[in-house]
PDB file of C-alpha atoms in Angstrom:
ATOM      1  CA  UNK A 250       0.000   0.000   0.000  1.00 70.00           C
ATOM      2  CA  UNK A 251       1.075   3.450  -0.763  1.00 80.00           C
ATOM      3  CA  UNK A 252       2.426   5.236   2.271  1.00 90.00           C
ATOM      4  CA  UNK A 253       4.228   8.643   3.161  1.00 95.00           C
ATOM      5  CA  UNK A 254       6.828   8.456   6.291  1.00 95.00           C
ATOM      6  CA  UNK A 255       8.039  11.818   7.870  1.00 96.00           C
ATOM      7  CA  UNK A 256      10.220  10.292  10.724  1.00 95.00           C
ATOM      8  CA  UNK A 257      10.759  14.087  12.336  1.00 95.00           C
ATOM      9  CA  UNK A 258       8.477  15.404  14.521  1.00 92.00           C
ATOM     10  CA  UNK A 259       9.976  18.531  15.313  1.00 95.00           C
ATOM     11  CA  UNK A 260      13.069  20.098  14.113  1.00 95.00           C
ATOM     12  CA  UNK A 261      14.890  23.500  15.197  1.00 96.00           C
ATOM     13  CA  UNK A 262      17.166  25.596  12.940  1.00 97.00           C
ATOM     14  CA  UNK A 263      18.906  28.501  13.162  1.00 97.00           C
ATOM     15  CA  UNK A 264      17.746  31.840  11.661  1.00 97.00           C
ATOM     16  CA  UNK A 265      19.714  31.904   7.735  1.00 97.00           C
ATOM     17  CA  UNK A 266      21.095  28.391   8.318  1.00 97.00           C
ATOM     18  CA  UNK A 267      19.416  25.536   5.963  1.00 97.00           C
ATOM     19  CA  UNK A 268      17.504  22.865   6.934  1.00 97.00           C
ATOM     20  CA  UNK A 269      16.284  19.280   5.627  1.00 98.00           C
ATOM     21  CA  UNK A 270      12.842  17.942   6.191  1.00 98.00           C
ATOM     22  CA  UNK A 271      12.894  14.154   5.399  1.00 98.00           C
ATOM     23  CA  UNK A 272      10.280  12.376   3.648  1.00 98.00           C
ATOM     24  CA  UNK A 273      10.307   8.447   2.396  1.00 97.00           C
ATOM     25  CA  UNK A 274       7.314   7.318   0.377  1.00 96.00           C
ATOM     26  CA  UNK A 275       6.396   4.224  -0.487  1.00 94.00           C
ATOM     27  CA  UNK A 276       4.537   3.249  -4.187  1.00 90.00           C
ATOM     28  CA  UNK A 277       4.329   0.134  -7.019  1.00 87.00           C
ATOM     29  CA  UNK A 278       3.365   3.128  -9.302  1.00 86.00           C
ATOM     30  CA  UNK A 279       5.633   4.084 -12.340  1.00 87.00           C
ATOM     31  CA  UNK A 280       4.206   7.411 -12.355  1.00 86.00           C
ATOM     32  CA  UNK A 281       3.429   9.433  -9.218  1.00 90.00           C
ATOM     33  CA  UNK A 282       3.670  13.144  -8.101  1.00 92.00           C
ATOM     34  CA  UNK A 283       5.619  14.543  -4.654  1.00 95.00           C
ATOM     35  CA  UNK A 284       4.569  17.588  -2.987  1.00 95.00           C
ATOM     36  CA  UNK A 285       4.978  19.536   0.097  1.00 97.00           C
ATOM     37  CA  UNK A 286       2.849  21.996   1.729  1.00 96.00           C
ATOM     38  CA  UNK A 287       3.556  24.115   4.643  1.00 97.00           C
ATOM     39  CA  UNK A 288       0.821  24.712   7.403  1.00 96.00           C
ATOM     40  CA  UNK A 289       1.411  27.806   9.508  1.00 95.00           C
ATOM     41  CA  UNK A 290       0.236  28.047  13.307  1.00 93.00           C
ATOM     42  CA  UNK A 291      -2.908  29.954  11.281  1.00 92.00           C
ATOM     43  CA  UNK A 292      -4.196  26.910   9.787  1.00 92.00           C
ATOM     44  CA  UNK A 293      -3.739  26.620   5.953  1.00 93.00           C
ATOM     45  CA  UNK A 294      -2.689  24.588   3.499  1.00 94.00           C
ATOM     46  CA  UNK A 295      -0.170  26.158   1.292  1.00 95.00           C
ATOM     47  CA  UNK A 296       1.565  24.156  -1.374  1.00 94.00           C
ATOM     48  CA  UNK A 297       5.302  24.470  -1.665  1.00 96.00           C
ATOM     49  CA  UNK A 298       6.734  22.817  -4.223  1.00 96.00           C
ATOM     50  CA  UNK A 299       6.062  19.280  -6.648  1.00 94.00           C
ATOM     51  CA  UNK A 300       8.440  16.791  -7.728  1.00 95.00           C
ATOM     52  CA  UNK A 301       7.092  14.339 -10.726  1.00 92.00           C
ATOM     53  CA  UNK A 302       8.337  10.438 -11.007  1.00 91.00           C
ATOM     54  CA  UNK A 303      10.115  11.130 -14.712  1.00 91.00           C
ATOM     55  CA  UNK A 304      11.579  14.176 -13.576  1.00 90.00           C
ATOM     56  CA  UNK A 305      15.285  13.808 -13.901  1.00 87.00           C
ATOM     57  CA  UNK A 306      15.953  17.375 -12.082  1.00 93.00           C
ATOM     58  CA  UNK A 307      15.193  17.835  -8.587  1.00 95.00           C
ATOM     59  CA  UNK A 308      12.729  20.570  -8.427  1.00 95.00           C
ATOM     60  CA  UNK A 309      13.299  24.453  -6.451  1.00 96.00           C
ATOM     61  CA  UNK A 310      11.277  27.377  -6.004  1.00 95.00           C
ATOM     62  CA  UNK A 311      12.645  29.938  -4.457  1.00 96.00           C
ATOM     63  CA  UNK A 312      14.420  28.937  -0.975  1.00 97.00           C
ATOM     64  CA  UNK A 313      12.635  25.495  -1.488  1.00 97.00           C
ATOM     65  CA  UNK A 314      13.873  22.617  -3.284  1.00 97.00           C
ATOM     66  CA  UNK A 315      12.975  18.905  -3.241  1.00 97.00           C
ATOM     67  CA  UNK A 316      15.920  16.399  -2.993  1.00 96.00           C
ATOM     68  CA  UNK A 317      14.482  13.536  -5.043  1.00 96.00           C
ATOM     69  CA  UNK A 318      16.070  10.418  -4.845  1.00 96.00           C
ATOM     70  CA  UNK A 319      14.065   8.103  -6.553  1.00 94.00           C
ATOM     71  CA  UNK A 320      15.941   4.768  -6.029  1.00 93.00           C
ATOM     72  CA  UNK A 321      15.810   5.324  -2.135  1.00 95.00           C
ATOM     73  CA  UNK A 322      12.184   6.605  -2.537  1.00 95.00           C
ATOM     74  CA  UNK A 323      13.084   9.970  -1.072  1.00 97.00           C
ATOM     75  CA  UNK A 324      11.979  13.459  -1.200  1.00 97.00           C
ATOM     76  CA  UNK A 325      13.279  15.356   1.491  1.00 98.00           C
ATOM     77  CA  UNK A 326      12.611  18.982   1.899  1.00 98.00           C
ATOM     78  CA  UNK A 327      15.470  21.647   1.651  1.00 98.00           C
ATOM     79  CA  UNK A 328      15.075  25.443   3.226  1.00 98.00           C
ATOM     80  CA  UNK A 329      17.929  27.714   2.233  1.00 96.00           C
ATOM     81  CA  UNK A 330      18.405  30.805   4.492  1.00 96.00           C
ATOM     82  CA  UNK A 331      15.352  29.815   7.216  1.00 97.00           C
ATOM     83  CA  UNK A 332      13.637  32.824   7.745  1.00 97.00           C
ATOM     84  CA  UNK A 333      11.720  33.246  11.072  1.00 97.00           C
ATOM     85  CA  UNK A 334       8.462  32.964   8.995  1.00 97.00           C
ATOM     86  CA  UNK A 335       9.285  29.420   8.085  1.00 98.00           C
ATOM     87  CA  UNK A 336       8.077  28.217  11.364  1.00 98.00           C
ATOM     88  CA  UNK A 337       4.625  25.712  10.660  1.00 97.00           C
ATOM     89  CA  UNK A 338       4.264  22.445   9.883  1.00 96.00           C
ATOM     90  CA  UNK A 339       5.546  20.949   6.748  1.00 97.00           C
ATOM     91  CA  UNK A 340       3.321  17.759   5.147  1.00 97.00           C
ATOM     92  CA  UNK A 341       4.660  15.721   2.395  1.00 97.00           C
ATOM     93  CA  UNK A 342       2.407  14.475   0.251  1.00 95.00           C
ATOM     94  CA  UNK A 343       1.793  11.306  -2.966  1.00 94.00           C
ATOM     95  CA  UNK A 344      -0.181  11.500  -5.697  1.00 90.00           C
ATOM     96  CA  UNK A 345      -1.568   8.007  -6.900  1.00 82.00           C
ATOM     97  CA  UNK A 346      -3.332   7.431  -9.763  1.00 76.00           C
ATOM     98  CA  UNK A 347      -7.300   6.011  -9.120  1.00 72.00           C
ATOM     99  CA  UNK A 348      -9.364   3.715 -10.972  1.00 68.00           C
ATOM    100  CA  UNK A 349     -12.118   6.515 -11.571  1.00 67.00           C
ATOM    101  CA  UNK A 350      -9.384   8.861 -13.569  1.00 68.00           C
ATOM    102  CA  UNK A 351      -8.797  10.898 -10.754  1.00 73.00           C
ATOM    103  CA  UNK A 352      -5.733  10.924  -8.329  1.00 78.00           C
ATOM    104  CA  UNK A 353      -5.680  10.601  -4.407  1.00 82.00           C
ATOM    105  CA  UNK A 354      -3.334  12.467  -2.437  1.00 89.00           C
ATOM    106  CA  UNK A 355      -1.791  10.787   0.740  1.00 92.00           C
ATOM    107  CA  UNK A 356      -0.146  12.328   3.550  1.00 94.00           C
ATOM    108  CA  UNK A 357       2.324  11.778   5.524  1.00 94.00           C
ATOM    109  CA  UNK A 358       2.052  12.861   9.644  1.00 93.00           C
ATOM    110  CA  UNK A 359       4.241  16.310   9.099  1.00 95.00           C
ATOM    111  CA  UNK A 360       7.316  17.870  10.656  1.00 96.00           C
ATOM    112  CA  UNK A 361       6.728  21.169  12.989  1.00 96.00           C
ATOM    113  CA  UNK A 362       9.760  23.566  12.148  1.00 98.00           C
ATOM    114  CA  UNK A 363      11.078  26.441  14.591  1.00 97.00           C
ATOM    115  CA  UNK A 364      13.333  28.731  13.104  1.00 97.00           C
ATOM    116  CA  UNK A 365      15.450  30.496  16.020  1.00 97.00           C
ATOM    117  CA  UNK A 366      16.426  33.969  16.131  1.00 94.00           C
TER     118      UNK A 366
ATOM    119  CA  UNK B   8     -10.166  34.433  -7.970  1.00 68.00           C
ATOM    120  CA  UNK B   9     -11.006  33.085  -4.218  1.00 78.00           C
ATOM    121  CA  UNK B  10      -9.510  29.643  -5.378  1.00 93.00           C
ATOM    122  CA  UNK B  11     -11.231  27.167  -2.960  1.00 96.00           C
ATOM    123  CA  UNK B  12     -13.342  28.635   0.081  1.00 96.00           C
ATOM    124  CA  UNK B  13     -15.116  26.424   2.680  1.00 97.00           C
ATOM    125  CA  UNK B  14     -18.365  27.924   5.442  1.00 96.00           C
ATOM    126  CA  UNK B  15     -18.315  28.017   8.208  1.00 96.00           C
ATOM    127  CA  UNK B  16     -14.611  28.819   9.748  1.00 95.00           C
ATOM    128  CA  UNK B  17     -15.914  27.335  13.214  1.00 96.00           C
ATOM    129  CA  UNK B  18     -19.046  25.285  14.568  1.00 96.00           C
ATOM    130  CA  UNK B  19     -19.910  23.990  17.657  1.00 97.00           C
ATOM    131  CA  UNK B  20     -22.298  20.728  17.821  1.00 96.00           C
ATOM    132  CA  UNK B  21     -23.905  18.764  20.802  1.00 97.00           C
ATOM    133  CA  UNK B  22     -23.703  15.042  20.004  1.00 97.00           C
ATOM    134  CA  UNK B  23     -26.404  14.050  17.734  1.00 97.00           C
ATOM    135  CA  UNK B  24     -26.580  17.321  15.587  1.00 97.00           C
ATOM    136  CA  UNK B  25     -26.795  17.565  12.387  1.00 96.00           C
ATOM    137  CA  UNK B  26     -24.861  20.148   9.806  1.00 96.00           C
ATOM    138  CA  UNK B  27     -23.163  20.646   6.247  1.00 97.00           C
ATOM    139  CA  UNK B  28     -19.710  22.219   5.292  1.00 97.00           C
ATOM    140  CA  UNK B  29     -19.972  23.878   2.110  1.00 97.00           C
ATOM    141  CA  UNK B  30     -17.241  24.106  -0.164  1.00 97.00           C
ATOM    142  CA  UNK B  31     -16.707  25.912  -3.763  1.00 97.00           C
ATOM    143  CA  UNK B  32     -14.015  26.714  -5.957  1.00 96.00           C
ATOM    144  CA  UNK B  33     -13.564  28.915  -8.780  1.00 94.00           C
ATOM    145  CA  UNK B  34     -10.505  27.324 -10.576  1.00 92.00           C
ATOM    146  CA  UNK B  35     -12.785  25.302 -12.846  1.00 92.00           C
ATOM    147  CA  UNK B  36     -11.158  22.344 -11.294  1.00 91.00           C
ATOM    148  CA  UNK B  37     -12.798  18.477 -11.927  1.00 90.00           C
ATOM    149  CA  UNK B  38     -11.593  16.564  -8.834  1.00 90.00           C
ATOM    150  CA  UNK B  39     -12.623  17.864  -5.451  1.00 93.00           C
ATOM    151  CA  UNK B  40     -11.797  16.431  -2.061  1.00 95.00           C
ATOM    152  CA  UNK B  41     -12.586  16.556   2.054  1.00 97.00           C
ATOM    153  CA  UNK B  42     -10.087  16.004   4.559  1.00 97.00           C
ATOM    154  CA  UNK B  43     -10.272  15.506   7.805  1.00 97.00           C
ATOM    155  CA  UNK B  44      -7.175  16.874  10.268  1.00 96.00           C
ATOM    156  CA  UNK B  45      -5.863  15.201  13.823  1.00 93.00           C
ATOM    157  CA  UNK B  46      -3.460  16.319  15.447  1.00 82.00           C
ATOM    158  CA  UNK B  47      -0.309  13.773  15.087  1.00 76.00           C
ATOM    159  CA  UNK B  48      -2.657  11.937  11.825  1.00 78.00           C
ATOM    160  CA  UNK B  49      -1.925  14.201   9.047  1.00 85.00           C
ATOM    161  CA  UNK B  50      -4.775  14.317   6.758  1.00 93.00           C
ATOM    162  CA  UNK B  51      -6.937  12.012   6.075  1.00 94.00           C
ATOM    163  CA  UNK B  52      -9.344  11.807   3.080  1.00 93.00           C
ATOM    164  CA  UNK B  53     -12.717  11.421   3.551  1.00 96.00           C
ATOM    165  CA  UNK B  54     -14.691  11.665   0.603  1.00 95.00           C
ATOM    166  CA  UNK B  55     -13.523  12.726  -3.179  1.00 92.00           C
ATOM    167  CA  UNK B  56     -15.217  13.762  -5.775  1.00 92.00           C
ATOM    168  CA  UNK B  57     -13.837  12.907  -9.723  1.00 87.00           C
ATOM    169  CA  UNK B  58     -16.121  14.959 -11.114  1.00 87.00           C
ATOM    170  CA  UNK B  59     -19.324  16.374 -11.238  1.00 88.00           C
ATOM    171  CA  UNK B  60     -21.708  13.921 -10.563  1.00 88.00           C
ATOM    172  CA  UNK B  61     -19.655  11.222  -9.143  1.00 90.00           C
ATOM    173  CA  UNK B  62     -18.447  10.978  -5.909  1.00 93.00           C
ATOM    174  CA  UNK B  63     -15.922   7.814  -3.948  1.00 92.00           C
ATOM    175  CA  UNK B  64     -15.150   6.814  -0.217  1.00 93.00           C
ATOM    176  CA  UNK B  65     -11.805   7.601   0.607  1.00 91.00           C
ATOM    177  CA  UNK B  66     -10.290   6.178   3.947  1.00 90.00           C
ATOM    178  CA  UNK B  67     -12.443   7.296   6.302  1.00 94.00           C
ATOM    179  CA  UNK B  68     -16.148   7.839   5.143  1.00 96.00           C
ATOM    180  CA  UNK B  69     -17.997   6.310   8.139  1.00 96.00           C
ATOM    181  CA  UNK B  70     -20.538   8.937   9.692  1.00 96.00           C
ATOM    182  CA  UNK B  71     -20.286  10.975   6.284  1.00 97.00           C
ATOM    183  CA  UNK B  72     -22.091  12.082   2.990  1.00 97.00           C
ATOM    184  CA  UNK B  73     -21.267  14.269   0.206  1.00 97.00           C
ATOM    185  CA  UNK B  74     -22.627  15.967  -2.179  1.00 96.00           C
ATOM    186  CA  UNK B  75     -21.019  17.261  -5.644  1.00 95.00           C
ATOM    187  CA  UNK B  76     -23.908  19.624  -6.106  1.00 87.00           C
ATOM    188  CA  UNK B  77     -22.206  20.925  -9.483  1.00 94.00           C
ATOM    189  CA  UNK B  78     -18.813  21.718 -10.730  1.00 94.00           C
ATOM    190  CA  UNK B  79     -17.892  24.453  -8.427  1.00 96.00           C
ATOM    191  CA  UNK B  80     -19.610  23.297  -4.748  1.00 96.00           C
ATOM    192  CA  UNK B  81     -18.901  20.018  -3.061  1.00 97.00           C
ATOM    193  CA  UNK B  82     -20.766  19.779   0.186  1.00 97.00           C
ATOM    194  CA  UNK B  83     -20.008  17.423   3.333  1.00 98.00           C
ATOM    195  CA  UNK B  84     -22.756  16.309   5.571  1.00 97.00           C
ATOM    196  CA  UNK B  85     -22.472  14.835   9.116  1.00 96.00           C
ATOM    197  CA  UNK B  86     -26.123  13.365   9.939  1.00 93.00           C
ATOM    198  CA  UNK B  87     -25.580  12.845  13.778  1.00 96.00           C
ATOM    199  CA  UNK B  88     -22.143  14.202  14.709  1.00 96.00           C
ATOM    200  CA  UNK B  89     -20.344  12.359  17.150  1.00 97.00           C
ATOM    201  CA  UNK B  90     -17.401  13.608  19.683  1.00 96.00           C
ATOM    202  CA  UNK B  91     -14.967  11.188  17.253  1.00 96.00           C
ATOM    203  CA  UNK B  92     -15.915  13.859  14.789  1.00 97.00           C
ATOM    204  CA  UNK B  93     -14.182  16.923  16.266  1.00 97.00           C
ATOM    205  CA  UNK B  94     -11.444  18.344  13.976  1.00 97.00           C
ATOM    206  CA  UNK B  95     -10.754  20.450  11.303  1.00 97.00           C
ATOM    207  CA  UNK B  96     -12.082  19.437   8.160  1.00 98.00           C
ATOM    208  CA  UNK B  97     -10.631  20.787   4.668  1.00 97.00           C
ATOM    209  CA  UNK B  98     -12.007  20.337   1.094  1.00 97.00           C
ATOM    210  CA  UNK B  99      -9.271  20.752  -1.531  1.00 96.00           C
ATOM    211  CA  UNK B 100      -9.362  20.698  -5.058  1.00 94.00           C
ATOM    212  CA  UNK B 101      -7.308  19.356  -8.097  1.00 90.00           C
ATOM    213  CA  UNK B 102      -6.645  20.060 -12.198  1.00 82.00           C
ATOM    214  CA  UNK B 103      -6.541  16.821 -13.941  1.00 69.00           C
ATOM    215  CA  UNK B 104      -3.743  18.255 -16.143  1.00 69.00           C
ATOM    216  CA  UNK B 105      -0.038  19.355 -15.885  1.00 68.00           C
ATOM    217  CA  UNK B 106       1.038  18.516 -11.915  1.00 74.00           C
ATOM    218  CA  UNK B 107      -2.510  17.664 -10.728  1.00 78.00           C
ATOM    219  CA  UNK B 108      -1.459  19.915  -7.310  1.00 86.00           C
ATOM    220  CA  UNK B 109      -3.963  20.240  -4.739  1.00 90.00           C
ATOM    221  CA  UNK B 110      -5.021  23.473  -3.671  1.00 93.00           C
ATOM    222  CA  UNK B 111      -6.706  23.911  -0.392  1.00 95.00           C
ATOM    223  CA  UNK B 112      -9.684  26.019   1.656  1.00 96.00           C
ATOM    224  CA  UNK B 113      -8.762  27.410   4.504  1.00 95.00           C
ATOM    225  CA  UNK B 114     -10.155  25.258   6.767  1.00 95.00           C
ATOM    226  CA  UNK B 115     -13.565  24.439   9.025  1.00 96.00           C
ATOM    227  CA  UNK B 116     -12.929  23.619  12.898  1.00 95.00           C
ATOM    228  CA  UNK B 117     -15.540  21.531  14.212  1.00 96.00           C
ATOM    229  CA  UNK B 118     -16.079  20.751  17.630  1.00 96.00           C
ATOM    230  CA  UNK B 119     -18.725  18.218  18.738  1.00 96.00           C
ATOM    231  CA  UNK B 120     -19.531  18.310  23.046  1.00 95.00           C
TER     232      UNK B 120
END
């Protein structure tokens, strides 16, 4: 069964440093989509950034990029320069391909990031 | 655009109660979805919707119905709410095209006494 695994509960960085939020998934699929939202203490979902299966470049945007290694099943989270605004939870997430032609999304438990002055 | 907005923002039930969160979206999406949040359980889905007119169990249904009313609104009924129904419940939707990302509402917090 497809499953997401974020084995960090919490994690603490340093204000400008960079930090790694670790994600493992597990899928038979040949073609599947990665993403990562962030949920601040206010309560939305925001999404972040997407990684595809057949994409041979790990994806950025911005201060975010996903470290995708595919043969490990991988797709950790990397935040250049942590700003004190980074602090929320961060939720990796699958796309899997359904039956009906749409796709369901599964999540894994999150990582709550503090970013220290 | 709104993108994907959800009513209420908060509700408070007494066990047995009955109520619907509403849900629309303006991003002339097909797939639409409702999640239920626990703390320390990520999210869970719920109910999801493929498109208008159809509408699947997802891993959690019990003590839920849904409604795709049309392309835009996806509504989530509890019939007799239940304390094990206390959390905060987001619909999401999706584009079938391009990276099929899932954008979110902002959110419903229900509490059931």
């Amino acid at each position: 069964a497809q499953k997401i695994t974020q084995t960090q509960p919490g994690m603490f960085v340093q204000e400008k440093e960079a930090v790694t939020l670790d994600c493992t998934y597990d899928t038979s699929d040949q073609s599947y989509g990665l993403f990562w939202y962030k949920q601040p203490s206010s309560g939305e979902m925001i999404f972040l950034i997407y990684q595809g299966s057949y994409d041979e470049q790990n994806a950025t945007e911005g201060r975010y990029s996903l470290n995708f290694q595919k043969a490990r099943k991988s797709a950790n989270l990397v935040i250049s320069a942590s700003q004190l605004g980074d602090s929320a939870m961060y939720f990796c997430a699958m796309r899997e391909g359904l039956t009906s032609g749409t796709y369901k999304y599964i999540f894994g438990t999150g990582t709550r990031l503090k970013v220290l002055a | 655009n709104a993108g994907v907005t959800q009513t209420p923002k908060f509700q408070v039930l007494k066990t047995g109660q009955s109520m619907t969160l509403q849900c629309a979206q303006d991003m002339n999406h097909n797939s639409m979805y409702w999640y239920r949040q626990d703390p320390g359980m990520g999210l869970r889905l719920i109910y999801y919707s493929a498109s208008e007119g159809t509408t699947d169990k997802g891993e959690v249904p019990n003590g839920y119905n849904v409604s795709r009313l049309n392309k835009r609104e996806f509504s989530l009924r509890l019939e007799s709410a239940a304390p094990s129904q206390t959390s905060v419940y987001f619909c999401a939707s999706s584009e079938h095209t391009g990276t099929d990302t899932q954008y979110f509402g902002p959110g419903t917090r229900l509490t059931v006494l």
